[in-house]
Amino acid sequence: MEKEILAILQDMQGELKEIKIDLREFKQQVEERFVEVDTRFDKVDTQLHRIEYENQHAILSMLKIQDKKHEEQHQNFDYLLHKHIELDKDFHTFKKQSQN
């Protein structure tokens, strides 16, 4: 009976060793997979930063173009206002001269 118990214990110890080996291998695979996933996330993060930078650059370019157009419109308005004032003065001068 003791021999049978010892044989069962030895079998169980052998199975436990196999389970430990399997668990170590599985742990190694999981760790490798985590490294792989980490690498992928780093690549995705890098791509997202690049996309964000490109979008910011595109928006900044559009804002500069809009600012330039706004400045041109402002200059045109100032020019037209100045011409209007000059014509108004000329008109009033002409009107005074014609009344005299």
PDB file of C-alpha atoms in Angstrom:
ATOM      1  CA  MET A   1       0.000   0.000   0.000  1.00  0.00           C
ATOM      2  CA  GLU A   2       2.857   2.390   0.816  1.00  0.00           C
ATOM      3  CA  LYS A   3       4.462   1.614  -2.512  1.00  0.00           C
ATOM      4  CA  GLU A   4       1.236   2.479  -4.276  1.00  0.00           C
ATOM      5  CA  ILE A   5       0.966   5.773  -2.372  1.00  0.00           C
ATOM      6  CA  LEU A   6       4.619   6.561  -3.164  1.00  0.00           C
ATOM      7  CA  ALA A   7       4.018   5.706  -6.819  1.00  0.00           C
ATOM      8  CA  ILE A   8       0.960   7.995  -6.860  1.00  0.00           C
ATOM      9  CA  LEU A   9       2.958  10.766  -5.162  1.00  0.00           C
ATOM     10  CA  GLN A  10       5.767  10.392  -7.693  1.00  0.00           C
ATOM     11  CA  ASP A  11       3.262  10.513 -10.542  1.00  0.00           C
ATOM     12  CA  MET A  12       1.698  13.621  -9.020  1.00  0.00           C
ATOM     13  CA  GLN A  13       5.127  15.223  -8.577  1.00  0.00           C
ATOM     14  CA  GLY A  14       5.934  14.416 -12.208  1.00  0.00           C
ATOM     15  CA  GLU A  15       2.640  15.954 -13.314  1.00  0.00           C
ATOM     16  CA  LEU A  16       3.307  19.015 -11.130  1.00  0.00           C
ATOM     17  CA  LYS A  17       6.735  19.426 -12.746  1.00  0.00           C
ATOM     18  CA  GLU A  18       5.114  19.237 -16.190  1.00  0.00           C
ATOM     19  CA  ILE A  19       2.475  21.769 -15.106  1.00  0.00           C
ATOM     20  CA  LYS A  20       5.219  24.090 -13.787  1.00  0.00           C
ATOM     21  CA  ILE A  21       7.111  23.758 -17.084  1.00  0.00           C
ATOM     22  CA  ASP A  22       3.915  24.435 -19.040  1.00  0.00           C
ATOM     23  CA  LEU A  23       3.174  27.447 -16.834  1.00  0.00           C
ATOM     24  CA  ARG A  24       6.697  28.824 -17.302  1.00  0.00           C
ATOM     25  CA  GLU A  25       6.372  28.429 -21.069  1.00  0.00           C
ATOM     26  CA  PHE A  26       2.949  30.071 -21.012  1.00  0.00           C
ATOM     27  CA  LYS A  27       4.295  32.898 -18.847  1.00  0.00           C
ATOM     28  CA  GLN A  28       7.140  33.405 -21.333  1.00  0.00           C
ATOM     29  CA  GLN A  29       4.679  33.503 -24.229  1.00  0.00           C
ATOM     30  CA  VAL A  30       2.490  36.007 -22.385  1.00  0.00           C
ATOM     31  CA  GLU A  31       5.496  38.211 -21.604  1.00  0.00           C
ATOM     32  CA  GLU A  32       6.606  38.078 -25.249  1.00  0.00           C
ATOM     33  CA  ARG A  33       3.080  38.964 -26.326  1.00  0.00           C
ATOM     34  CA  PHE A  34       3.036  41.935 -23.936  1.00  0.00           C
ATOM     35  CA  VAL A  35       6.305  43.170 -25.428  1.00  0.00           C
ATOM     36  CA  GLU A  36       4.803  42.779 -28.907  1.00  0.00           C
ATOM     37  CA  VAL A  37       1.647  44.629 -27.885  1.00  0.00           C
ATOM     38  CA  ASP A  38       3.736  47.371 -26.231  1.00  0.00           C
ATOM     39  CA  THR A  39       5.697  47.782 -29.458  1.00  0.00           C
ATOM     40  CA  ARG A  40       2.482  48.036 -31.470  1.00  0.00           C
ATOM     41  CA  PHE A  41       1.043  50.632 -29.090  1.00  0.00           C
ATOM     42  CA  ASP A  42       4.255  52.638 -29.353  1.00  0.00           C
ATOM     43  CA  LYS A  43       3.963  52.573 -33.151  1.00  0.00           C
ATOM     44  CA  VAL A  44       0.309  53.626 -32.999  1.00  0.00           C
ATOM     45  CA  ASP A  45       1.159  56.379 -30.520  1.00  0.00           C
ATOM     46  CA  THR A  46       3.927  57.623 -32.810  1.00  0.00           C
ATOM     47  CA  GLN A  47       1.545  57.632 -35.789  1.00  0.00           C
ATOM     48  CA  LEU A  48      -1.094  59.511 -33.805  1.00  0.00           C
ATOM     49  CA  HIS A  49       1.467  62.141 -32.767  1.00  0.00           C
ATOM     50  CA  ARG A  50       2.533  62.516 -36.399  1.00  0.00           C
ATOM     51  CA  ILE A  51      -1.078  62.865 -37.542  1.00  0.00           C
ATOM     52  CA  GLU A  52      -1.760  65.397 -34.790  1.00  0.00           C
ATOM     53  CA  TYR A  53       1.320  67.412 -35.790  1.00  0.00           C
ATOM     54  CA  GLU A  54       0.306  67.357 -39.467  1.00  0.00           C
ATOM     55  CA  ASN A  55      -3.243  68.434 -38.589  1.00  0.00           C
ATOM     56  CA  GLN A  56      -1.949  71.262 -36.414  1.00  0.00           C
ATOM     57  CA  HIS A  57       0.360  72.345 -39.216  1.00  0.00           C
ATOM     58  CA  ALA A  58      -2.505  72.270 -41.742  1.00  0.00           C
ATOM     59  CA  ILE A  59      -4.768  74.272 -39.412  1.00  0.00           C
ATOM     60  CA  LEU A  60      -2.014  76.796 -38.737  1.00  0.00           C
ATOM     61  CA  SER A  61      -1.448  77.189 -42.478  1.00  0.00           C
ATOM     62  CA  MET A  62      -5.169  77.754 -43.061  1.00  0.00           C
ATOM     63  CA  LEU A  63      -5.282  80.297 -40.242  1.00  0.00           C
ATOM     64  CA  LYS A  64      -2.316  82.155 -41.736  1.00  0.00           C
ATOM     65  CA  ILE A  65      -4.047  82.246 -45.121  1.00  0.00           C
ATOM     66  CA  GLN A  66      -7.262  83.515 -43.531  1.00  0.00           C
ATOM     67  CA  ASP A  67      -5.308  86.131 -41.578  1.00  0.00           C
ATOM     68  CA  LYS A  68      -3.588  87.282 -44.764  1.00  0.00           C
ATOM     69  CA  LYS A  69      -6.945  87.540 -46.567  1.00  0.00           C
ATOM     70  CA  HIS A  70      -8.420  89.441 -43.632  1.00  0.00           C
ATOM     71  CA  GLU A  71      -5.445  91.815 -43.610  1.00  0.00           C
ATOM     72  CA  GLU A  72      -5.820  92.397 -47.365  1.00  0.00           C
ATOM     73  CA  GLN A  73      -9.518  93.130 -46.922  1.00  0.00           C
ATOM     74  CA  HIS A  74      -8.714  95.504 -44.082  1.00  0.00           C
ATOM     75  CA  GLN A  75      -6.139  97.294 -46.255  1.00  0.00           C
ATOM     76  CA  ASN A  76      -8.618  97.490 -49.136  1.00  0.00           C
ATOM     77  CA  PHE A  77     -11.239  98.912 -46.791  1.00  0.00           C
ATOM     78  CA  ASP A  78      -8.777 101.489 -45.459  1.00  0.00           C
ATOM     79  CA  TYR A  79      -7.803 102.438 -49.008  1.00  0.00           C
ATOM     80  CA  LEU A  80     -11.429 102.780 -50.092  1.00  0.00           C
ATOM     81  CA  LEU A  81     -12.268 104.783 -46.980  1.00  0.00           C
ATOM     82  CA  HIS A  82      -9.329 107.092 -47.649  1.00  0.00           C
ATOM     83  CA  LYS A  83     -10.425 107.546 -51.286  1.00  0.00           C
ATOM     84  CA  HIS A  84     -13.995 108.185 -50.157  1.00  0.00           C
ATOM     85  CA  ILE A  85     -12.796 110.880 -47.754  1.00  0.00           C
ATOM     86  CA  GLU A  86     -10.701 112.473 -50.494  1.00  0.00           C
ATOM     87  CA  LEU A  87     -13.638 112.426 -52.916  1.00  0.00           C
ATOM     88  CA  ASP A  88     -15.892 113.824 -50.217  1.00  0.00           C
ATOM     89  CA  LYS A  89     -13.445 116.697 -49.660  1.00  0.00           C
ATOM     90  CA  ASP A  90     -13.191 117.274 -53.415  1.00  0.00           C
ATOM     91  CA  PHE A  91     -16.960 117.243 -53.707  1.00  0.00           C
ATOM     92  CA  HIS A  92     -17.371 119.764 -50.880  1.00  0.00           C
ATOM     93  CA  THR A  93     -14.635 121.924 -52.381  1.00  0.00           C
ATOM     94  CA  PHE A  94     -16.313 121.758 -55.772  1.00  0.00           C
ATOM     95  CA  LYS A  95     -19.685 122.501 -54.205  1.00  0.00           C
ATOM     96  CA  LYS A  96     -18.300 125.577 -52.404  1.00  0.00           C
ATOM     97  CA  GLN A  97     -16.640 126.773 -55.575  1.00  0.00           C
ATOM     98  CA  SER A  98     -19.779 126.348 -57.594  1.00  0.00           C
ATOM     99  CA  GLN A  99     -21.822 128.274 -55.016  1.00  0.00           C
ATOM    100  CA  ASN A 100     -19.450 131.189 -55.186  1.00  0.00           C
TER     101      ASN A 100
END
